[in-house]
Amino acid sequence: MAKTEQDRLKKEAAEKAASMVKSGMILGVGTGSTVAFFIDALGKRKDNDGLKLKAIVTTSNRSKKQLEGLGFKVSELDDVDQVDLTVDGSDRVADNLDGIKGGGGALTLEKNVAINSKKIIWIVDESKLVHRLGGFPLPVEVLPISCEQNFKRFKQEGLKPQWRMDSDKRYITHYGNYIIDLAADPVPAPHGLADYLDHTVGVVEHGLFLDMCDEVIIAHSDGTIEDKIKYSLSSMASSTSLAVGIEG
Ligand code: 5RP
């Protein structure tokens, strides 16, 4: 898909999500190019509709800067009560709404904001959709003190690790750690792999976001916007499509 077309779709999904934000909410705002369109749309809602949020938290300095540039006050996650709604992008979304995130390197704060949110909406263009998780390297944030050991183990496990680079140096995260991207594709047994990574000493966080997302807004190139809601009885009335949470 050409970048201009993809940007058009990202903007459409972002604007739809911005229309769903309500005054009085504590809002979580993610990171990435789709979220950048969402922040722009949020700014317009503030100026044109008088949108007044109770608080905003975000998952990166990039988003924080953009929000502040539009006149929003950004709080720290620990300074707010539970987040009402988080809107974020995703690198891949499977049929059951599990996702791979962290292409922008912000996975650790993204997962912390996500896990403290009552509701999570992802905004994507249709190129992010997959039946089974895969098609994108899985980011794993690791502590520098034992990262070579982690890299070796991942290689032995057949997970095809690669250091994330920033020009000729290793990419450094917001928290001073490295990222190892796992090229195993499709992701073998996502829940099993998440469990393994969750229990690997030296791993700070990984980009498997499983059983977290409630709703995905997908902009399709045929002009339709799909609102895919994780299966629940209360969601059945309002969705344009439903996802059942079964691991593929
Ligand atoms: C950053 C992320 C982003 O949400 C993800 O990479 C999607 O980005 P984009 O909207 O630019 O395609 O997880 O860590």
mmCIF file of C-alpha atoms in Angstrom, residues 63-200:
data_model
loop_
_atom_site.group_PDB
_atom_site.id
_atom_site.type_symbol
_atom_site.label_atom_id
_atom_site.label_comp_id
_atom_site.label_asym_id
_atom_site.label_seq_id
_atom_site.Cartn_x
_atom_site.Cartn_y
_atom_site.Cartn_z
ATOM 1 C CA SER A 63 3.044 12.107 21.961
ATOM 2 C CA LYS A 64 3.489 14.240 25.078
ATOM 3 C CA LYS A 65 5.144 16.999 23.073
ATOM 4 C CA GLN A 66 2.417 16.930 20.430
ATOM 5 C CA LEU A 67 -0.351 17.011 23.058
ATOM 6 C CA GLU A 68 1.259 19.887 24.941
ATOM 7 C CA GLY A 69 1.725 21.762 21.667
ATOM 8 C CA LEU A 70 -2.058 21.612 21.250
ATOM 9 C CA GLY A 71 -2.667 22.936 24.756
ATOM 10 C CA PHE A 72 -3.345 19.671 26.619
ATOM 11 C CA LYS A 73 -1.886 19.165 30.083
ATOM 12 C CA VAL A 74 -0.264 15.719 30.306
ATOM 13 C CA SER A 75 -0.160 13.812 33.608
ATOM 14 C CA GLU A 76 1.992 10.887 34.723
ATOM 15 C CA LEU A 77 0.320 7.470 34.904
ATOM 16 C CA ASP A 78 0.847 7.294 38.653
ATOM 17 C CA ASP A 79 -0.814 10.685 39.152
ATOM 18 C CA VAL A 80 -4.207 9.588 37.852
ATOM 19 C CA ASP A 81 -6.830 7.126 38.922
ATOM 20 C CA GLN A 82 -7.590 4.314 36.468
ATOM 21 C CA VAL A 83 -7.553 5.432 32.825
ATOM 22 C CA ASP A 84 -11.054 5.352 31.296
ATOM 23 C CA LEU A 85 -10.027 4.823 27.704
ATOM 24 C CA THR A 86 -6.705 4.327 25.946
ATOM 25 C CA VAL A 87 -6.397 4.852 22.217
ATOM 26 C CA ASP A 88 -3.258 3.443 20.635
ATOM 27 C CA GLY A 89 -1.952 2.108 17.338
ATOM 28 C CA SER A 90 -0.739 -1.432 16.734
ATOM 29 C CA ASP A 91 1.755 -3.087 14.429
ATOM 30 C CA ARG A 92 -0.314 -6.208 13.842
ATOM 31 C CA VAL A 93 -3.802 -7.254 14.927
ATOM 32 C CA ALA A 94 -4.924 -10.881 14.776
ATOM 33 C CA ASP A 95 -8.487 -12.074 14.227
ATOM 34 C CA ASN A 96 -9.001 -12.421 17.990
ATOM 35 C CA LEU A 97 -7.733 -8.852 18.619
ATOM 36 C CA ASP A 98 -4.397 -9.926 20.075
ATOM 37 C CA GLY A 99 -1.627 -7.685 18.831
ATOM 38 C CA ILE A 100 2.066 -7.048 18.349
ATOM 39 C CA LYS A 101 3.090 -3.589 19.479
ATOM 40 C CA GLY A 102 6.338 -1.754 20.058
ATOM 41 C CA GLY A 103 7.451 -0.923 16.528
ATOM 42 C CA GLY A 104 8.098 2.573 17.838
ATOM 43 C CA GLY A 105 9.981 1.256 20.878
ATOM 44 C CA ALA A 106 7.426 2.478 23.428
ATOM 45 C CA LEU A 107 6.096 -0.962 24.410
ATOM 46 C CA THR A 108 6.876 -0.833 28.128
ATOM 47 C CA LEU A 109 4.943 2.322 28.896
ATOM 48 C CA GLU A 110 2.289 1.315 26.342
ATOM 49 C CA LYS A 111 1.645 -1.917 28.215
ATOM 50 C CA ASN A 112 1.602 -0.154 31.585
ATOM 51 C CA VAL A 113 -0.957 2.363 30.375
ATOM 52 C CA ALA A 114 -2.964 -0.399 28.668
ATOM 53 C CA ILE A 115 -3.103 -2.612 31.723
ATOM 54 C CA ASN A 116 -4.367 0.313 33.819
ATOM 55 C CA SER A 117 -7.141 1.204 31.386
ATOM 56 C CA LYS A 118 -10.799 0.272 31.615
ATOM 57 C CA LYS A 119 -11.062 0.160 27.836
ATOM 58 C CA ILE A 120 -8.525 -0.078 25.015
ATOM 59 C CA ILE A 121 -9.172 0.908 21.425
ATOM 60 C CA TRP A 122 -6.582 0.361 18.702
ATOM 61 C CA ILE A 123 -6.656 2.371 15.510
ATOM 62 C CA VAL A 124 -5.199 0.780 12.396
ATOM 63 C CA ASP A 125 -5.285 0.719 8.639
ATOM 64 C CA GLU A 126 -6.163 -2.604 7.048
ATOM 65 C CA SER A 127 -2.509 -3.499 6.309
ATOM 66 C CA LYS A 128 -2.058 -4.320 10.022
ATOM 67 C CA LEU A 129 -4.568 -7.183 9.970
ATOM 68 C CA VAL A 130 -3.390 -10.796 10.148
ATOM 69 C CA HIS A 131 -5.217 -14.025 10.870
ATOM 70 C CA ARG A 132 -2.491 -15.285 13.232
ATOM 71 C CA LEU A 133 -0.003 -13.046 15.008
ATOM 72 C CA GLY A 134 3.075 -12.534 12.853
ATOM 73 C CA GLY A 135 4.283 -10.543 9.887
ATOM 74 C CA PHE A 136 6.127 -8.112 12.119
ATOM 75 C CA PRO A 137 9.185 -8.551 14.379
ATOM 76 C CA LEU A 138 8.219 -9.022 18.007
ATOM 77 C CA PRO A 139 10.020 -6.440 20.205
ATOM 78 C CA VAL A 140 11.481 -7.501 23.544
ATOM 79 C CA GLU A 141 12.919 -4.808 25.817
ATOM 80 C CA VAL A 142 15.917 -6.144 27.773
ATOM 81 C CA LEU A 143 18.157 -4.830 30.514
ATOM 82 C CA PRO A 144 21.689 -4.036 29.313
ATOM 83 C CA ILE A 145 23.227 -6.027 32.217
ATOM 84 C CA SER A 146 22.242 -9.426 30.837
ATOM 85 C CA CYS A 147 21.186 -8.707 27.281
ATOM 86 C CA GLU A 148 23.880 -10.833 25.606
ATOM 87 C CA GLN A 149 22.643 -13.838 27.619
ATOM 88 C CA ASN A 150 19.058 -13.107 26.609
ATOM 89 C CA PHE A 151 20.110 -12.810 22.952
ATOM 90 C CA LYS A 152 21.945 -16.160 23.075
ATOM 91 C CA ARG A 153 18.971 -17.954 24.694
ATOM 92 C CA PHE A 154 16.509 -16.525 22.173
ATOM 93 C CA LYS A 155 18.759 -17.758 19.377
ATOM 94 C CA GLN A 156 18.937 -21.229 20.934
ATOM 95 C CA GLU A 157 15.134 -21.245 21.189
ATOM 96 C CA GLY A 158 14.881 -20.549 17.443
ATOM 97 C CA LEU A 159 13.301 -17.136 17.967
ATOM 98 C CA LYS A 160 15.601 -15.421 15.424
ATOM 99 C CA PRO A 161 16.691 -12.441 17.553
ATOM 100 C CA GLN A 162 18.020 -9.228 16.040
ATOM 101 C CA TRP A 163 19.229 -6.137 17.860
ATOM 102 C CA ARG A 164 17.157 -3.091 17.128
ATOM 103 C CA MET A 165 19.565 -0.485 15.773
ATOM 104 C CA ASP A 166 19.602 3.292 15.641
ATOM 105 C CA SER A 167 22.040 4.011 12.782
ATOM 106 C CA ASP A 168 25.179 2.116 13.801
ATOM 107 C CA LYS A 169 24.360 1.881 17.540
ATOM 108 C CA ARG A 170 21.895 -0.215 19.493
ATOM 109 C CA TYR A 171 18.553 1.504 19.920
ATOM 110 C CA ILE A 172 18.083 2.708 23.507
ATOM 111 C CA THR A 173 14.599 2.871 24.997
ATOM 112 C CA HIS A 174 13.130 5.613 27.175
ATOM 113 C CA TYR A 175 14.250 3.563 30.192
ATOM 114 C CA GLY A 176 17.836 3.066 28.998
ATOM 115 C CA ASN A 177 17.338 -0.527 27.834
ATOM 116 C CA TYR A 178 17.862 -2.329 24.505
ATOM 117 C CA ILE A 179 15.331 -3.942 22.197
ATOM 118 C CA ILE A 180 15.765 -7.389 20.695
ATOM 119 C CA ASP A 181 13.345 -7.976 17.821
ATOM 120 C CA LEU A 182 12.317 -11.607 17.410
ATOM 121 C CA ALA A 183 11.779 -12.505 13.765
ATOM 122 C CA ALA A 184 10.002 -15.809 14.452
ATOM 123 C CA ASP A 185 7.015 -15.641 12.115
ATOM 124 C CA PRO A 186 4.241 -16.476 12.703
ATOM 125 C CA VAL A 187 4.613 -16.014 16.454
ATOM 126 C CA PRO A 188 4.657 -19.557 17.825
ATOM 127 C CA ALA A 189 1.953 -20.142 20.480
ATOM 128 C CA PRO A 190 1.540 -16.476 21.535
ATOM 129 C CA HIS A 191 0.380 -17.237 25.094
ATOM 130 C CA GLY A 192 3.189 -19.728 25.639
ATOM 131 C CA LEU A 193 5.771 -17.320 24.277
ATOM 132 C CA ALA A 194 4.382 -14.447 26.372
ATOM 133 C CA ASP A 195 4.621 -16.667 29.440
ATOM 134 C CA TYR A 196 8.222 -17.605 28.605
ATOM 135 C CA LEU A 197 9.188 -13.939 28.093
ATOM 136 C CA ASP A 198 7.335 -12.849 31.241
ATOM 137 C CA HIS A 199 9.471 -15.310 33.197
ATOM 138 C CA THR A 200 12.819 -14.577 31.543
#
